[in-house]
XYZ file of C-alpha atoms in Angstrom:
272
model
C -14.400 13.704 52.145
C -12.991 14.274 48.692
C -9.829 12.650 47.473
C -6.860 14.643 46.301
C -6.398 14.515 42.529
C -3.980 11.974 41.180
C -0.450 13.377 40.821
C -0.604 13.505 37.021
C -3.774 15.670 37.032
C -3.499 19.438 37.114
C -6.406 20.581 39.355
C -6.626 23.869 37.482
C -7.249 22.079 34.207
C -10.665 20.842 35.301
C -12.069 24.380 35.390
C -9.648 26.474 33.389
C -10.279 27.692 29.868
C -7.671 26.275 27.540
C -6.388 27.577 24.229
C -8.378 25.307 21.935
C -6.601 26.534 18.819
C -3.314 25.273 20.217
C -4.753 21.768 20.436
C -5.330 21.834 16.694
C -1.862 23.182 15.958
C 0.517 20.521 14.655
C 3.556 22.772 14.349
C 6.806 20.935 14.963
C 5.254 17.519 14.437
C 6.070 14.935 11.806
C 3.661 12.437 10.276
C 3.759 9.566 7.832
C 0.837 9.267 5.442
C 0.614 5.770 3.964
C -1.178 5.903 0.632
C -0.668 9.655 0.517
C -0.318 9.947 -3.239
C -3.984 10.281 -4.218
C -7.561 10.755 -3.043
C -7.999 10.831 0.723
C -4.270 10.394 1.253
C -3.498 13.489 -0.789
C -6.087 15.464 1.151
C -4.835 14.444 4.607
C -1.259 15.174 3.535
C -2.322 18.722 2.681
C -4.396 19.026 5.862
C -1.531 18.017 8.157
C 0.852 20.377 6.375
C -1.621 23.265 6.611
C -1.909 22.635 10.360
C 1.838 23.059 10.685
C 3.217 19.524 10.464
C 5.867 18.153 8.170
C 4.648 15.183 6.165
C 6.245 12.096 4.670
C 4.027 11.137 1.736
C 4.305 7.380 1.242
C 2.946 5.658 -1.837
C 3.691 2.570 -3.902
C 3.837 4.917 -6.911
C 6.749 7.385 -6.769
C 5.218 9.815 -9.232
C 2.035 10.130 -7.182
C 3.948 10.739 -3.945
C 6.296 13.228 -5.584
C 3.383 15.085 -7.172
C 1.674 15.609 -3.814
C 4.947 16.792 -2.288
C 5.346 19.290 -5.130
C 1.869 20.640 -4.327
C 2.650 21.000 -0.620
C 6.178 22.325 -0.884
C 9.059 22.102 1.559
C 6.896 20.669 4.359
C 6.605 17.334 2.531
C 8.966 14.606 1.378
C 8.184 11.529 -0.718
C 8.831 7.841 -0.126
C 8.091 4.970 -2.511
C 7.163 1.947 -0.392
C 5.003 -1.155 -0.725
C 3.240 -0.926 2.639
C 2.242 -4.612 2.459
C 5.915 -5.685 2.496
C 7.355 -6.086 5.986
C 10.966 -5.556 4.921
C 10.092 -2.321 3.121
C 8.091 -1.073 6.100
C 10.940 -1.913 8.473
C 13.359 0.027 6.270
C 10.932 2.963 6.110
C 10.730 3.018 9.904
C 14.523 3.275 10.072
C 14.666 6.077 7.501
C 11.792 8.010 9.018
C 13.460 8.072 12.428
C 11.318 9.955 14.971
C 7.735 10.655 13.998
C 4.667 11.836 15.886
C 2.190 9.630 14.126
C 1.032 7.576 11.171
C -2.073 8.051 9.059
C -2.874 5.000 6.912
C -5.496 5.483 4.206
C -4.680 2.475 2.009
C -7.619 0.342 0.894
C -9.650 -0.704 -2.121
C -12.550 -3.001 -2.918
C -13.091 -5.615 -5.578
C -16.772 -5.970 -6.409
C -18.563 -9.230 -7.039
C -20.991 -11.704 -5.525
C -19.871 -13.432 -2.345
C -20.290 -16.786 -4.076
C -18.024 -15.665 -6.911
C -15.147 -14.272 -4.827
C -11.999 -16.226 -5.632
C -9.127 -17.177 -3.354
C -7.054 -14.573 -5.163
C -9.679 -11.923 -4.329
C -9.573 -12.859 -0.652
C -5.769 -12.716 -0.564
C -5.710 -9.413 -2.456
C -8.246 -7.806 -0.112
C -6.383 -9.038 2.968
C -3.214 -7.365 1.694
C -4.768 -4.095 0.515
C -7.040 -3.636 3.547
C -5.448 -5.311 6.572
C -1.826 -6.381 6.157
C -0.369 -2.884 5.828
C -2.278 -1.850 8.959
C -0.716 -4.712 10.905
C 2.718 -3.710 9.633
C 2.118 -0.037 10.461
C 1.415 -0.977 14.067
C 4.296 -3.449 14.200
C 6.918 -1.125 12.756
C 5.775 2.265 14.036
C 3.781 1.371 17.150
C 6.968 0.269 18.891
C 8.695 3.546 18.047
C 5.786 5.619 19.311
C 5.589 3.421 22.416
C 9.249 4.075 23.147
C 8.691 7.829 22.687
C 5.755 7.736 25.071
C 3.295 9.526 22.797
C 1.827 9.627 19.326
C -1.077 8.408 17.228
C -1.866 5.856 14.551
C -5.001 6.552 12.547
C -6.585 4.397 9.857
C -9.309 4.648 7.257
C -11.841 1.866 7.766
C -15.318 1.757 6.203
C -18.976 1.551 7.141
C -18.855 -1.785 5.306
C -16.694 -3.074 8.146
C -19.461 -2.141 10.594
C -22.553 -3.309 8.724
C -23.078 -5.607 5.767
C -20.947 -5.603 2.623
C -23.061 -6.791 -0.313
C -21.082 -7.510 -3.510
C -17.762 -6.791 -1.822
C -17.847 -9.090 1.163
C -14.102 -9.722 1.395
C -13.496 -5.989 1.704
C -16.046 -5.777 4.522
C -14.577 -8.762 6.353
C -11.109 -7.228 6.452
C -12.404 -3.743 7.302
C -14.231 -5.348 10.241
C -10.943 -6.951 11.239
C -9.286 -3.532 10.997
C -11.772 -2.197 13.544
C -10.863 -5.014 15.907
C -7.170 -4.300 15.349
C -7.728 -0.639 16.227
C -9.391 -1.551 19.510
C -6.734 -4.095 20.475
C -3.873 -1.725 19.617
C -5.525 1.082 21.572
C -5.634 -1.098 24.692
C -2.052 -2.301 24.367
C -0.474 1.011 23.388
C -2.639 3.330 25.481
C -0.557 3.007 28.665
C 2.410 4.301 26.636
C 0.590 7.426 25.464
C -0.195 6.162 21.966
C -3.709 6.626 20.579
C -5.125 4.378 17.840
C -8.315 5.272 15.967
C -10.000 5.020 12.586
C -12.580 6.812 10.522
C -15.234 4.815 8.661
C -16.408 6.618 5.554
C -19.458 5.561 3.649
C -19.777 6.501 0.005
C -16.915 8.893 -0.842
C -16.578 10.639 -4.183
C -12.952 9.693 -4.799
C -11.375 9.986 -8.254
C -11.900 6.229 -8.699
C -15.610 6.507 -7.895
C -16.020 9.536 -10.157
C -14.580 7.491 -13.006
C -17.226 4.755 -12.754
C -20.403 6.629 -11.736
C -22.150 9.253 -13.839
C -23.857 12.413 -12.599
C -27.260 10.705 -12.310
C -25.872 7.967 -10.067
C -24.130 10.520 -7.866
C -27.281 12.602 -7.556
C -29.359 9.522 -6.699
C -26.914 8.800 -3.903
C -26.869 12.378 -2.644
C -30.616 12.682 -2.218
C -30.681 9.561 -0.031
C -28.163 11.003 2.440
C -29.798 12.746 5.437
C -27.447 15.733 5.117
C -28.192 15.866 1.372
C -24.457 16.120 0.794
C -22.002 13.691 -0.742
C -18.882 12.919 1.273
C -15.690 14.143 -0.365
C -12.097 13.036 0.334
C -11.540 16.354 2.133
C -14.352 15.503 4.571
C -12.616 12.269 5.511
C -9.298 14.117 5.823
C -10.954 16.628 8.169
C -12.061 13.829 10.498
C -8.588 12.296 10.364
C -7.000 15.649 11.201
C -9.241 15.964 14.256
C -8.301 12.486 15.493
C -4.602 13.206 14.971
C -4.752 16.479 16.898
C -4.754 17.110 20.632
C -8.433 18.005 20.405
C -8.854 14.216 20.441
C -6.223 13.560 23.099
C -8.513 11.280 25.161
C -10.078 9.521 22.175
C -8.674 6.094 21.373
C -9.955 2.737 20.199
C -12.744 4.383 18.193
C -14.033 3.997 14.643
C -15.736 7.276 13.735
C -18.366 7.115 10.989
C -18.165 9.827 8.316
C -21.088 9.371 5.935
C -23.564 12.241 6.234
C -25.831 10.063 8.363
C -26.514 7.608 5.550
C -26.016 4.382 7.496
C -28.666 5.504 9.986
C -31.257 5.668 7.233
C -30.867 2.934 4.667
C -28.729 -0.031 3.626
C -26.289 0.808 0.884
C -27.526 -0.200 -2.563
C -24.523 -1.711 -4.329
C -26.391 -2.888 -7.422
C -24.495 -0.501 -9.684
C -21.060 -1.798 -8.711
């Protein structure tokens, strides 16, 4: 004897063909992008806007945020905020009012031997990798919980999953970010809030392009199984998927975006 479906399940949905395009449509939604003024943040700001959403581009640098908004047009507004400052994040939450989600791309590594990492390096990495994520959940998770839906999506790193030679502090706090994602997904899930992250490997951001020459980039590319370097737009594409209703039952996950590289070889950080 089969059981009747639970009341919140539409029996027709199990066999019906849905409109998949509508699940990727973000029209009428509103998102915050923390660190949206450059690199991956700029790309995801554009991606969300192209999918129909309005975007609040948040950056510690006003000129960067305003520049991205000028590129996007009327669908974007700028905010200058230090996302590691609780008071500033609380004020941003009040100004932003109702939102449908947060995408947090903030993060940076300082390179150096584990034995040479200073206390200042550890504190700096904790702030730039983890603290803003904690504040994003604290200040916006409660609002999304009260709404009964929404998403919070972070950028982690493969160095938070495997080893982190010559930037160990970065890896430690990215690993902590993965744990935070899983814990938040469990606590906020019953309220309809999804929490996920993407974990890029080597990404050709403007910062990376400034320190590596063409030979170094090509040496990296040929070691990647897909024979393709990951660009900021590739990370933004994964973020856009996780934000959308195509991923409506995905939560507590850290999705690797690296062309398959971490399946093949350990990252050689000798040039950093």
